[in-house]
Amino acid sequence: VRLSVPTGFGHMVMSGWLIEFKRQYPDIALDLLFDNRVDDLLRDEVDVAVRVMSEPPQQMVATELAQVRYVTCASESYSREHPM
């Protein structure tokens, strides 16, 4: 199964899921692509793609796996010098 996952989300969130999947289904070969593009998944012969986006392209079928929350972070010194 050729699986394309976003670089950061794939490493930070999905790695545990993928390890557990391999434990449960050792006979299924996973070909992982860490990629953020949505260009042409057919051309890249991708079976399943995970993407972080608000609206999926109309020509694709999408299922929400999780909600993503964005947070802005800054050091104390930076936030004192540049009030938010």
PDB file of C-alpha atoms in Angstrom:
ATOM      1  CA  VAL A   1       0.000   0.000   0.000  1.00  0.00           C
ATOM      2  CA  ARG A   2       1.504   3.296  -1.081  1.00  0.00           C
ATOM      3  CA  LEU A   3       0.704   5.896   1.589  1.00  0.00           C
ATOM      4  CA  SER A   4       1.483   9.597   1.316  1.00  0.00           C
ATOM      5  CA  VAL A   5       1.497  11.622   4.545  1.00  0.00           C
ATOM      6  CA  PRO A   6       2.455  15.236   5.321  1.00  0.00           C
ATOM      7  CA  THR A   7       5.996  15.499   6.645  1.00  0.00           C
ATOM      8  CA  GLY A   8       5.366  17.053  10.081  1.00  0.00           C
ATOM      9  CA  PHE A   9       1.995  15.416  10.742  1.00  0.00           C
ATOM     10  CA  GLY A  10       3.346  12.080   9.552  1.00  0.00           C
ATOM     11  CA  HIS A  11       6.322  12.142  11.900  1.00  0.00           C
ATOM     12  CA  MET A  12       4.638  13.665  14.948  1.00  0.00           C
ATOM     13  CA  VAL A  13       1.125  12.195  14.814  1.00  0.00           C
ATOM     14  CA  MET A  14       0.970   9.225  12.482  1.00  0.00           C
ATOM     15  CA  SER A  15       4.187   7.376  13.318  1.00  0.00           C
ATOM     16  CA  GLY A  16       2.573   5.649  16.322  1.00  0.00           C
ATOM     17  CA  TRP A  17      -0.462   4.668  14.246  1.00  0.00           C
ATOM     18  CA  LEU A  18       1.746   3.287  11.473  1.00  0.00           C
ATOM     19  CA  ILE A  19       3.877   1.262  13.892  1.00  0.00           C
ATOM     20  CA  GLU A  20       0.730  -0.228  15.422  1.00  0.00           C
ATOM     21  CA  PHE A  21      -0.650  -0.982  11.936  1.00  0.00           C
ATOM     22  CA  LYS A  22       2.553  -2.882  11.052  1.00  0.00           C
ATOM     23  CA  ARG A  23       2.288  -4.871  14.298  1.00  0.00           C
ATOM     24  CA  GLN A  24      -1.305  -5.863  13.556  1.00  0.00           C
ATOM     25  CA  TYR A  25      -0.793  -6.497   9.818  1.00  0.00           C
ATOM     26  CA  PRO A  26       2.838  -7.591   9.303  1.00  0.00           C
ATOM     27  CA  ASP A  27       2.104  -9.065   5.852  1.00  0.00           C
ATOM     28  CA  ILE A  28       0.964  -5.736   4.382  1.00  0.00           C
ATOM     29  CA  ALA A  29       3.857  -3.804   2.867  1.00  0.00           C
ATOM     30  CA  LEU A  30       3.675  -0.049   3.416  1.00  0.00           C
ATOM     31  CA  ASP A  31       5.473   2.262   1.008  1.00  0.00           C
ATOM     32  CA  LEU A  32       5.535   5.609   2.849  1.00  0.00           C
ATOM     33  CA  LEU A  33       5.977   8.938   1.106  1.00  0.00           C
ATOM     34  CA  PHE A  34       6.491  11.985   3.317  1.00  0.00           C
ATOM     35  CA  ASP A  35       5.127  14.739   1.107  1.00  0.00           C
ATOM     36  CA  ASN A  36       2.957  17.847   1.463  1.00  0.00           C
ATOM     37  CA  ARG A  37       1.841  18.126  -2.177  1.00  0.00           C
ATOM     38  CA  VAL A  38      -1.673  17.410  -3.398  1.00  0.00           C
ATOM     39  CA  ASP A  39      -0.764  17.613  -7.103  1.00  0.00           C
ATOM     40  CA  ASP A  40      -1.450  14.349  -8.831  1.00  0.00           C
ATOM     41  CA  LEU A  41      -1.819  11.375  -6.533  1.00  0.00           C
ATOM     42  CA  LEU A  42      -2.720   9.109  -9.475  1.00  0.00           C
ATOM     43  CA  ARG A  43       0.494  10.002 -11.296  1.00  0.00           C
ATOM     44  CA  ASP A  44       2.457   9.225  -8.135  1.00  0.00           C
ATOM     45  CA  GLU A  45       0.548   5.916  -7.807  1.00  0.00           C
ATOM     46  CA  VAL A  46      -0.586   6.770  -4.262  1.00  0.00           C
ATOM     47  CA  ASP A  47      -3.240   4.476  -2.774  1.00  0.00           C
ATOM     48  CA  VAL A  48      -4.009   6.578   0.307  1.00  0.00           C
ATOM     49  CA  ALA A  49      -3.038  10.184   1.055  1.00  0.00           C
ATOM     50  CA  VAL A  50      -3.378  12.037   4.347  1.00  0.00           C
ATOM     51  CA  ARG A  51      -3.402  15.824   4.094  1.00  0.00           C
ATOM     52  CA  VAL A  52      -3.971  18.704   6.512  1.00  0.00           C
ATOM     53  CA  MET A  53      -6.354  21.125   4.779  1.00  0.00           C
ATOM     54  CA  SER A  54      -9.633  22.918   5.315  1.00  0.00           C
ATOM     55  CA  GLU A  55     -11.205  21.909   1.979  1.00  0.00           C
ATOM     56  CA  PRO A  56     -10.123  18.889  -0.068  1.00  0.00           C
ATOM     57  CA  PRO A  57      -9.920  19.166  -3.862  1.00  0.00           C
ATOM     58  CA  GLN A  58     -13.304  18.442  -5.466  1.00  0.00           C
ATOM     59  CA  GLN A  59     -12.010  15.507  -7.520  1.00  0.00           C
ATOM     60  CA  MET A  60     -10.990  13.593  -4.356  1.00  0.00           C
ATOM     61  CA  VAL A  61     -12.932  11.684  -1.735  1.00  0.00           C
ATOM     62  CA  ALA A  62     -12.040  12.842   1.778  1.00  0.00           C
ATOM     63  CA  THR A  63     -12.700  11.563   5.282  1.00  0.00           C
ATOM     64  CA  GLU A  64     -11.820  13.593   8.377  1.00  0.00           C
ATOM     65  CA  LEU A  65      -9.372  11.675  10.581  1.00  0.00           C
ATOM     66  CA  ALA A  66      -8.715  14.311  13.231  1.00  0.00           C
ATOM     67  CA  GLN A  67      -9.073  18.000  14.001  1.00  0.00           C
ATOM     68  CA  VAL A  68      -5.940  20.127  13.868  1.00  0.00           C
ATOM     69  CA  ARG A  69      -5.473  23.066  16.207  1.00  0.00           C
ATOM     70  CA  TYR A  70      -2.990  25.806  15.315  1.00  0.00           C
ATOM     71  CA  VAL A  71      -1.166  27.592  18.133  1.00  0.00           C
ATOM     72  CA  THR A  72       1.167  30.583  17.978  1.00  0.00           C
ATOM     73  CA  CYS A  73       4.156  30.389  20.331  1.00  0.00           C
ATOM     74  CA  ALA A  74       6.834  32.918  21.280  1.00  0.00           C
ATOM     75  CA  SER A  75       9.482  33.320  23.959  1.00  0.00           C
ATOM     76  CA  GLU A  76       8.738  35.629  26.887  1.00  0.00           C
ATOM     77  CA  SER A  77      11.375  38.125  25.771  1.00  0.00           C
ATOM     78  CA  TYR A  78      10.009  38.267  22.213  1.00  0.00           C
ATOM     79  CA  SER A  79       6.431  38.752  23.404  1.00  0.00           C
ATOM     80  CA  ARG A  80       7.555  41.579  25.738  1.00  0.00           C
ATOM     81  CA  GLU A  81       9.294  43.339  22.834  1.00  0.00           C
ATOM     82  CA  HIS A  82       6.484  42.616  20.334  1.00  0.00           C
ATOM     83  CA  PRO A  83       3.114  42.681  22.120  1.00  0.00           C
ATOM     84  CA  MET A  84       0.547  40.402  20.542  1.00  0.00           C
TER      85      MET A  84
END
